[in-house]
Amino acid sequence: MEQHDHAAHVGYSGDKDQIIKRLKRAEGQVRGLQRMVEDDTYCIDILTQVSAATKALETVALQLLDDHLAHCVTEAAQQGGDVAEQKVREASAAIARLVRS
Amino acid sequence: MEQHDHAAHVGYSGDKDQIIKRLKRAEGQVRGLQRMVEDDTYCIDILTQVSAATKALETVALQLLDDHLAHCVTEAAQQGGDVAEQKVREASAAIARLVRS
Amino acid sequence: MEQHDHAAHVGYSGDKDQIIKRLKRAEGQVRGLQRMVEDDTYCIDILTQVSAATKALETVALQLLDDHLAHCVTEAAQQGGDVAEQKVREASAAIARLVRS
Amino acid sequence: MEQHDHAAHVGYSGDKDQIIKRLKRAEGQVRGLQRMVEDDTYCIDILTQVSAATKALETVALQLLDDHLAHCVTEAAQQGGDVAEQKVREASAAIARLVRS
């Protein structure tokens, strides 16, 4: 209950199922990577799969960011003042971490 | 004049001098790269300089994005409606291009 | 048995335990992300964790590449000819995928 | 003369003209960015151009790396010993800088 109420306040509420589905797929890819290493799979084939897993995580990050801008940042902007500024600063820092990772 | 008036409406107005200074430095780095190639500089040393130029451009991009969120997106959010949604969509697409480049 | 013999031929044989340990940690991070989403954790905190998981995978990729250059590519170079050329082409393509992902 | 002799020893000798052409184009893009900022171009349009310039530099980097592996690293591998190991270590470090930039 508590949680359901809270859910209304995170930007990604509407995309929760899709995000979890994507993360489960990424988890499967990372587990698949372990099997590949254990089976002495050729390095290049493992690298291809690492790129796929990285891309999957990137897609999740971009979806979360889009939801965050569309909800949390937008609402803060409507309130204005310090909260709005802080949300933008926070979002920019998260974008910088993503771009540099 | 026109232009000066217009300047008030771009998110990065306050940071214009700094952004141009950074771009001039990046331009110098790219010109330096041409000299390095012409002088048959060792590949690895050129690669180090390419990474530096790429990072300089990334810093400009992150600054522009921060300004864009702090001004254009924030103002659109305050107006609400379709404009707000469109600005977020546009910003998210620009972030995706940056993360993937 | 078969497999153990084969192990001698992959570039990362000597780092296998460390790579699997890192992948297990990355898997734990991705599972942690699912819990964070289920618990309606604040978007920005999830994004921080996504960046951490992406970095962990990147570290694995760079380790695999280093091993690949040090063993597979080096051995192919010593044989020379088409095999050497093909290995370099393959490694370059894998590097391009990583840089662009 | 000196230089021409030296040219034979860098990995990218055969691609020099193409690399310089690409760098000149990247320089033009960075100069174009300065004009865009001076003309108060819309942030998002500038960001699109920054991504294009970054991609152009990335392409140069990947070409240099490919040439480096195909020539310098391959030749060092054929010599074997410490030189070979050092070249691989150096190439891996350059790849890591690129992946993380």
Coordinates of C-alpha atoms in Angstrom, one line a residue:
Chain A
M1 CA 0.0 0.0 0.0
E2 CA 2.5 2.4 1.3
Q3 CA 4.6 1.5 -1.7
H4 CA 1.8 1.9 -4.1
D5 CA 1.2 5.4 -2.8
H6 CA 4.9 6.1 -3.1
A7 CA 4.9 4.7 -6.6
A8 CA 2.9 7.7 -7.8
H9 CA 5.8 9.9 -7.0
V10 CA 8.6 8.3 -9.0
G11 CA 9.0 9.5 -12.6
Y12 CA 9.1 6.0 -14.1
S13 CA 5.8 4.6 -12.5
G14 CA 4.2 4.2 -15.9
D15 CA 7.2 2.3 -17.3
K16 CA 8.0 0.1 -14.3
D17 CA 7.1 -3.2 -15.9
Q18 CA 9.0 -2.5 -19.0
I19 CA 12.1 -1.3 -17.1
I20 CA 12.0 -4.4 -14.9
K21 CA 11.6 -6.6 -18.0
R22 CA 14.6 -4.9 -19.6
L23 CA 16.7 -5.3 -16.4
K24 CA 15.8 -9.0 -16.2
R25 CA 17.0 -9.4 -19.8
A26 CA 20.2 -7.6 -19.0
E27 CA 20.7 -9.9 -15.9
G28 CA 20.2 -12.9 -18.2
Q29 CA 22.9 -11.4 -20.6
V30 CA 25.4 -11.0 -17.7
R31 CA 24.7 -14.5 -16.5
G32 CA 25.2 -15.7 -20.1
L33 CA 28.5 -13.9 -20.1
Q34 CA 29.7 -16.0 -17.1
R35 CA 28.8 -19.2 -18.9
M36 CA 30.6 -18.0 -22.0
V37 CA 33.8 -17.4 -19.9
E38 CA 33.4 -20.7 -18.1
D39 CA 33.1 -22.5 -21.4
D40 CA 36.2 -20.8 -22.8
T41 CA 34.2 -19.0 -25.5
Y42 CA 36.3 -17.0 -28.0
C43 CA 37.2 -13.5 -26.6
I44 CA 35.6 -11.6 -29.5
D45 CA 32.3 -13.4 -29.1
I46 CA 32.2 -12.5 -25.4
L47 CA 33.0 -8.9 -26.2
T48 CA 30.1 -8.7 -28.6
Q49 CA 27.8 -9.9 -25.8
V50 CA 29.3 -7.4 -23.4
S51 CA 28.5 -4.6 -25.8
A52 CA 24.9 -5.9 -26.0
A53 CA 24.5 -6.0 -22.2
T54 CA 26.0 -2.5 -21.9
K55 CA 23.6 -1.2 -24.6
A56 CA 20.7 -2.8 -22.7
L57 CA 21.7 -0.9 -19.5
E58 CA 22.1 2.3 -21.5
T59 CA 18.6 2.0 -22.8
V60 CA 17.2 1.6 -19.3
A61 CA 19.2 4.7 -18.2
L62 CA 17.8 6.8 -21.1
Q63 CA 14.3 5.7 -20.3
L64 CA 14.7 6.5 -16.6
L65 CA 16.1 9.9 -17.5
D66 CA 13.3 10.7 -20.0
D67 CA 10.7 9.8 -17.3
H68 CA 12.6 11.9 -14.8
L69 CA 12.7 15.0 -17.0
A70 CA 9.0 14.5 -18.0
H71 CA 7.8 14.1 -14.4
C72 CA 10.2 15.1 -11.5
V73 CA 12.0 17.9 -13.3
T74 CA 8.9 19.2 -14.9
E75 CA 7.0 19.3 -11.6
A76 CA 9.9 20.9 -9.8
A77 CA 10.1 23.6 -12.6
Q78 CA 6.4 24.3 -12.1
Q79 CA 7.0 24.9 -8.4
G80 CA 10.0 27.0 -9.3
G81 CA 12.7 28.3 -6.9
D82 CA 15.4 26.3 -5.3
V83 CA 13.8 22.9 -5.8
A84 CA 13.7 23.5 -9.5
E85 CA 17.3 24.5 -9.6
Q86 CA 18.4 21.6 -7.5
K87 CA 16.5 19.1 -9.7
V88 CA 18.2 20.4 -12.9
R89 CA 21.6 20.3 -11.2
E90 CA 21.0 16.7 -10.2
A91 CA 19.8 15.7 -13.6
S92 CA 22.8 17.3 -15.3
A93 CA 25.1 15.5 -13.0
A94 CA 23.4 12.1 -13.8
I95 CA 23.7 12.9 -17.5
A96 CA 27.4 13.7 -17.2
R97 CA 28.0 10.4 -15.4
L98 CA 26.2 8.5 -18.2
V99 CA 28.0 10.3 -21.0
R100 CA 31.3 9.7 -19.4
S101 CA 30.7 6.0 -18.5
Chain B
M1 CA 20.4 44.1 -32.4
E2 CA 17.9 41.5 -33.5
Q3 CA 20.5 39.0 -32.5
H4 CA 21.2 40.6 -29.1
D5 CA 17.5 40.4 -28.4
H6 CA 17.3 36.9 -29.5
A7 CA 20.3 36.0 -27.4
A8 CA 18.2 36.5 -24.3
H9 CA 16.2 33.4 -25.5
V10 CA 18.9 30.8 -25.8
G11 CA 19.6 28.8 -22.7
Y12 CA 23.3 29.4 -22.8
S13 CA 23.3 33.2 -23.0
G14 CA 25.1 33.5 -19.7
D15 CA 27.8 31.0 -20.6
K16 CA 28.4 32.1 -24.2
D17 CA 31.9 33.5 -23.7
Q18 CA 33.1 30.4 -21.8
I19 CA 31.6 28.0 -24.4
I20 CA 33.2 29.9 -27.3
K21 CA 36.5 29.9 -25.4
R22 CA 36.2 26.1 -24.9
L23 CA 35.4 25.6 -28.6
K24 CA 38.4 27.7 -29.6
R25 CA 40.6 25.4 -27.5
A26 CA 39.0 22.3 -29.0
E27 CA 39.6 23.8 -32.5
G28 CA 43.3 24.3 -31.5
Q29 CA 43.5 20.7 -30.4
V30 CA 42.1 19.4 -33.7
R31 CA 44.5 21.6 -35.6
G32 CA 47.3 20.3 -33.4
L33 CA 46.2 16.8 -34.4
Q34 CA 46.7 17.6 -38.0
R35 CA 50.2 18.8 -37.4
M36 CA 51.0 15.6 -35.3
V37 CA 49.8 13.4 -38.2
E38 CA 51.8 15.5 -40.8
D39 CA 54.9 15.1 -38.5
D40 CA 54.5 11.4 -38.3
T41 CA 53.9 11.5 -34.5
Y42 CA 53.7 8.2 -32.8
C43 CA 50.1 6.8 -33.1
I44 CA 49.6 6.4 -29.3
D45 CA 50.5 10.1 -28.7
I46 CA 48.0 11.2 -31.3
L47 CA 45.3 9.0 -29.7
T48 CA 45.9 10.6 -26.3
Q49 CA 45.3 14.0 -28.0
V50 CA 42.2 12.7 -29.8
S51 CA 40.8 11.7 -26.4
A52 CA 41.5 15.1 -25.0
A53 CA 39.7 16.9 -27.9
T54 CA 36.7 14.5 -27.5
K55 CA 36.6 15.3 -23.8
A56 CA 36.6 19.0 -24.5
L57 CA 33.7 18.7 -26.9
E58 CA 31.8 16.5 -24.3
T59 CA 32.3 19.2 -21.7
V60 CA 30.8 21.8 -24.0
A61 CA 27.8 19.4 -24.7
L62 CA 27.2 18.9 -21.0
Q63 CA 27.3 22.6 -20.3
L64 CA 24.8 23.3 -23.2
L65 CA 22.5 20.6 -21.9
D66 CA 22.6 21.9 -18.3
D67 CA 21.8 25.4 -19.6
H68 CA 19.1 24.0 -21.8
L69 CA 17.4 22.2 -18.9
A70 CA 17.8 25.2 -16.6
H71 CA 16.2 27.6 -19.0
C72 CA 14.4 26.3 -22.1
V73 CA 13.0 23.1 -20.5
T74 CA 12.2 24.8 -17.2
E75 CA 10.3 27.6 -18.9
A76 CA 8.4 25.2 -21.1
A77 CA 7.5 23.2 -18.1
Q78 CA 6.1 26.3 -16.5
Q79 CA 4.0 26.9 -19.5
G80 CA 2.9 23.3 -19.5
G81 CA 1.0 21.4 -22.2
D82 CA 2.4 20.3 -25.5
V83 CA 5.3 22.6 -25.5
A84 CA 6.6 21.2 -22.3
E85 CA 6.2 17.6 -23.5
Q86 CA 8.0 18.4 -26.8
K87 CA 10.9 20.1 -25.0
V88 CA 11.4 17.0 -22.8
R89 CA 11.2 14.7 -25.8
E90 CA 13.7 16.8 -27.7
A91 CA 16.1 17.0 -24.7
S92 CA 15.9 13.2 -24.2
A93 CA 16.7 12.6 -27.8
A94 CA 19.8 14.9 -27.6
I95 CA 20.9 13.1 -24.4
A96 CA 20.6 9.7 -26.2
R97 CA 22.7 11.0 -29.1
L98 CA 25.4 12.1 -26.6
V99 CA 25.4 8.9 -24.6
R100 CA 25.7 6.8 -27.7
S101 CA 28.3 8.9 -29.4
Chain C
M1 CA 38.5 -32.4 -20.1
E2 CA 38.0 -31.3 -23.6
Q3 CA 37.1 -28.0 -22.2
H4 CA 40.2 -27.8 -20.0
D5 CA 42.4 -28.4 -23.0
H6 CA 40.5 -25.8 -24.9
A7 CA 41.0 -23.3 -22.0
A8 CA 44.7 -23.1 -22.8
H9 CA 43.7 -21.5 -26.1
V10 CA 41.6 -18.5 -25.0
G11 CA 43.4 -15.3 -24.3
Y12 CA 41.8 -14.8 -20.9
S13 CA 42.7 -18.2 -19.4
G14 CA 44.9 -16.6 -16.7
D15 CA 42.2 -14.1 -15.7
K16 CA 39.2 -16.4 -15.8
D17 CA 38.5 -16.4 -12.1
Q18 CA 38.8 -12.6 -11.8
I19 CA 36.6 -12.0 -14.9
I20 CA 33.9 -14.4 -13.5
K21 CA 34.1 -12.6 -10.1
R22 CA 33.6 -9.3 -11.8
L23 CA 30.7 -10.6 -13.9
K24 CA 29.0 -12.0 -10.7
R25 CA 29.3 -8.6 -9.1
A26 CA 27.8 -6.9 -12.2
E27 CA 25.0 -9.5 -12.1
G28 CA 24.4 -8.6 -8.5
Q29 CA 24.3 -4.9 -9.4
V30 CA 21.7 -5.5 -12.2
R31 CA 19.6 -7.6 -9.7
G32 CA 19.9 -4.7 -7.2
L33 CA 18.6 -2.4 -9.9
Q34 CA 15.4 -4.5 -10.3
R35 CA 14.8 -4.3 -6.5
M36 CA 15.4 -0.5 -6.6
V37 CA 12.8 -0.1 -9.4
E38 CA 10.3 -2.4 -7.5
D39 CA 10.8 -0.3 -4.4
D40 CA 10.2 3.0 -6.3
T41 CA 13.7 4.2 -5.5
Y42 CA 14.3 7.8 -6.6
C43 CA 15.3 7.9 -10.4
I44 CA 18.7 9.6 -9.8
D45 CA 19.8 7.0 -7.3
I46 CA 18.9 4.2 -9.8
L47 CA 20.8 6.1 -12.6
T48 CA 23.9 6.2 -10.3
Q49 CA 23.7 2.4 -9.9
V50 CA 23.2 1.9 -13.7
S51 CA 26.4 3.9 -14.3
A52 CA 28.2 1.6 -11.8
A53 CA 27.0 -1.5 -13.5
T54 CA 27.9 -0.2 -17.0
K55 CA 31.4 0.7 -15.7
A56 CA 31.8 -2.8 -14.3
L57 CA 31.0 -4.4 -17.7
E58 CA 33.4 -1.9 -19.4
T59 CA 36.2 -3.1 -17.1
V60 CA 35.5 -6.7 -18.0
A61 CA 35.5 -5.7 -21.7
L62 CA 38.8 -3.9 -21.4
Q63 CA 40.4 -6.8 -19.6
L64 CA 39.2 -9.3 -22.2
L65 CA 40.6 -7.0 -25.0
D66 CA 43.9 -6.7 -23.3
D67 CA 44.2 -10.5 -22.9
H68 CA 43.1 -10.9 -26.5
L69 CA 45.8 -8.6 -27.8
A70 CA 48.4 -10.1 -25.6
H71 CA 47.7 -13.7 -26.6
C72 CA 45.5 -14.3 -29.7
V73 CA 46.5 -11.3 -31.7
T74 CA 50.2 -11.6 -30.7
E75 CA 50.3 -15.3 -31.7
A76 CA 48.5 -14.6 -35.0
A77 CA 51.0 -11.8 -35.7
Q78 CA 53.9 -14.3 -35.1
Q79 CA 52.3 -16.7 -37.6
G80 CA 51.8 -13.8 -40.0
G81 CA 49.8 -13.8 -43.2
D82 CA 46.0 -13.8 -43.5
V83 CA 45.4 -15.1 -40.0
A84 CA 47.2 -12.1 -38.6
E85 CA 45.3 -9.6 -40.7
Q86 CA 42.0 -11.2 -39.9
K87 CA 42.7 -11.1 -36.1
V88 CA 43.5 -7.4 -36.3
R89 CA 40.4 -6.6 -38.3
E90 CA 38.3 -8.6 -35.8
A91 CA 39.9 -6.8 -32.8
S92 CA 39.4 -3.4 -34.4
A93 CA 35.7 -4.1 -35.0
A94 CA 35.3 -5.2 -31.4
I95 CA 37.0 -2.0 -30.2
A96 CA 34.7 0.1 -32.5
R97 CA 31.6 -1.6 -31.0
L98 CA 32.9 -0.9 -27.4
V99 CA 33.8 2.8 -28.2
R100 CA 30.4 3.4 -29.7
S101 CA 28.4 1.5 -27.1
Chain D
M1 CA 63.4 13.8 -46.4
E2 CA 64.1 12.8 -42.9
Q3 CA 60.4 13.0 -42.4
H4 CA 59.6 10.9 -45.3
D5 CA 61.9 8.2 -44.0
H6 CA 60.3 8.5 -40.7
A7 CA 56.9 8.2 -42.2
A8 CA 57.6 4.6 -43.1
H9 CA 57.7 3.9 -39.4
V10 CA 54.3 5.1 -38.3
G11 CA 51.3 2.7 -38.5
Y12 CA 49.1 5.2 -40.3
S13 CA 51.5 6.1 -43.2
G14 CA 49.1 4.6 -45.8
D15 CA 46.1 6.5 -44.4
K16 CA 47.7 9.9 -43.7
D17 CA 45.9 11.8 -46.4
Q18 CA 42.5 10.4 -45.4
I19 CA 43.1 11.1 -41.7
I20 CA 44.2 14.7 -42.3
K21 CA 41.1 15.2 -44.5
R22 CA 38.9 13.9 -41.7
L23 CA 40.6 16.1 -39.2
K24 CA 40.1 19.1 -41.4
R25 CA 36.5 18.3 -41.6
A26 CA 36.3 18.0 -37.8
E27 CA 38.1 21.3 -37.5
G28 CA 35.4 22.8 -39.8
Q29 CA 32.7 21.4 -37.6
V30 CA 34.2 22.8 -34.4
R31 CA 34.5 26.2 -36.1
G32 CA 30.9 25.9 -37.3
L33 CA 30.0 25.3 -33.6
Q34 CA 31.5 28.6 -32.6
R35 CA 29.5 30.4 -35.3
M36 CA 26.3 28.7 -34.1
V37 CA 27.0 29.8 -30.5
E38 CA 27.7 33.4 -31.6
D39 CA 24.5 33.4 -33.7
D40 CA 22.5 32.2 -30.7
T41 CA 21.5 29.0 -32.5
Y42 CA 19.0 26.8 -30.6
C43 CA 20.8 24.6 -28.0
I44 CA 19.5 21.3 -29.4
D45 CA 20.8 22.1 -32.9
I46 CA 24.2 22.9 -31.5
L47 CA 24.2 19.6 -29.5
T48 CA 23.4 17.7 -32.7
Q49 CA 26.5 19.3 -34.3
V50 CA 28.6 18.5 -31.2
S51 CA 27.7 14.8 -31.5
A52 CA 28.7 14.9 -35.2
A53 CA 32.1 16.4 -34.4
T54 CA 32.6 13.9 -31.6
K55 CA 31.8 11.0 -33.9
A56 CA 34.2 12.4 -36.6
L57 CA 37.0 12.4 -34.0
E58 CA 36.0 8.9 -32.9
T59 CA 36.3 7.6 -36.4
V60 CA 39.8 9.1 -36.7
A61 CA 40.8 7.4 -33.4
L62 CA 39.5 4.0 -34.5
Q63 CA 41.4 4.3 -37.8
L64 CA 44.6 5.2 -36.0
L65 CA 44.1 2.3 -33.6
D66 CA 43.4 -0.2 -36.4
D67 CA 46.6 1.0 -38.2
H68 CA 48.5 0.8 -35.0
L69 CA 47.5 -2.8 -34.3
A70 CA 48.1 -3.8 -38.0
H71 CA 51.6 -2.4 -38.1
C72 CA 53.3 -1.4 -34.8
V73 CA 51.7 -4.0 -32.6
T74 CA 52.0 -6.7 -35.2
E75 CA 55.7 -5.9 -35.9
A76 CA 56.5 -5.8 -32.2
A77 CA 54.7 -9.2 -31.7
Q78 CA 57.0 -10.6 -34.4
Q79 CA 60.0 -9.4 -32.5
G80 CA 58.6 -10.8 -29.3
G81 CA 59.8 -10.2 -25.8
D82 CA 59.5 -7.0 -23.8
V83 CA 58.8 -4.8 -26.8
A84 CA 55.8 -6.8 -27.7
E85 CA 54.4 -6.8 -24.2
Q86 CA 55.0 -3.1 -23.9
K87 CA 53.2 -2.3 -27.2
V88 CA 50.1 -4.3 -26.1
R89 CA 50.0 -2.6 -22.7
E90 CA 50.2 0.8 -24.4
A91 CA 47.5 -0.1 -27.0
S92 CA 45.2 -1.4 -24.2
A93 CA 45.7 1.8 -22.2
A94 CA 44.8 3.9 -25.3
I95 CA 41.7 1.8 -25.9
A96 CA 40.7 2.3 -22.3
R97 CA 41.0 6.0 -22.6
L98 CA 38.9 6.0 -25.8
V99 CA 36.2 3.7 -24.3
R100 CA 35.9 5.9 -21.2
S101 CA 36.0 9.3 -23.1

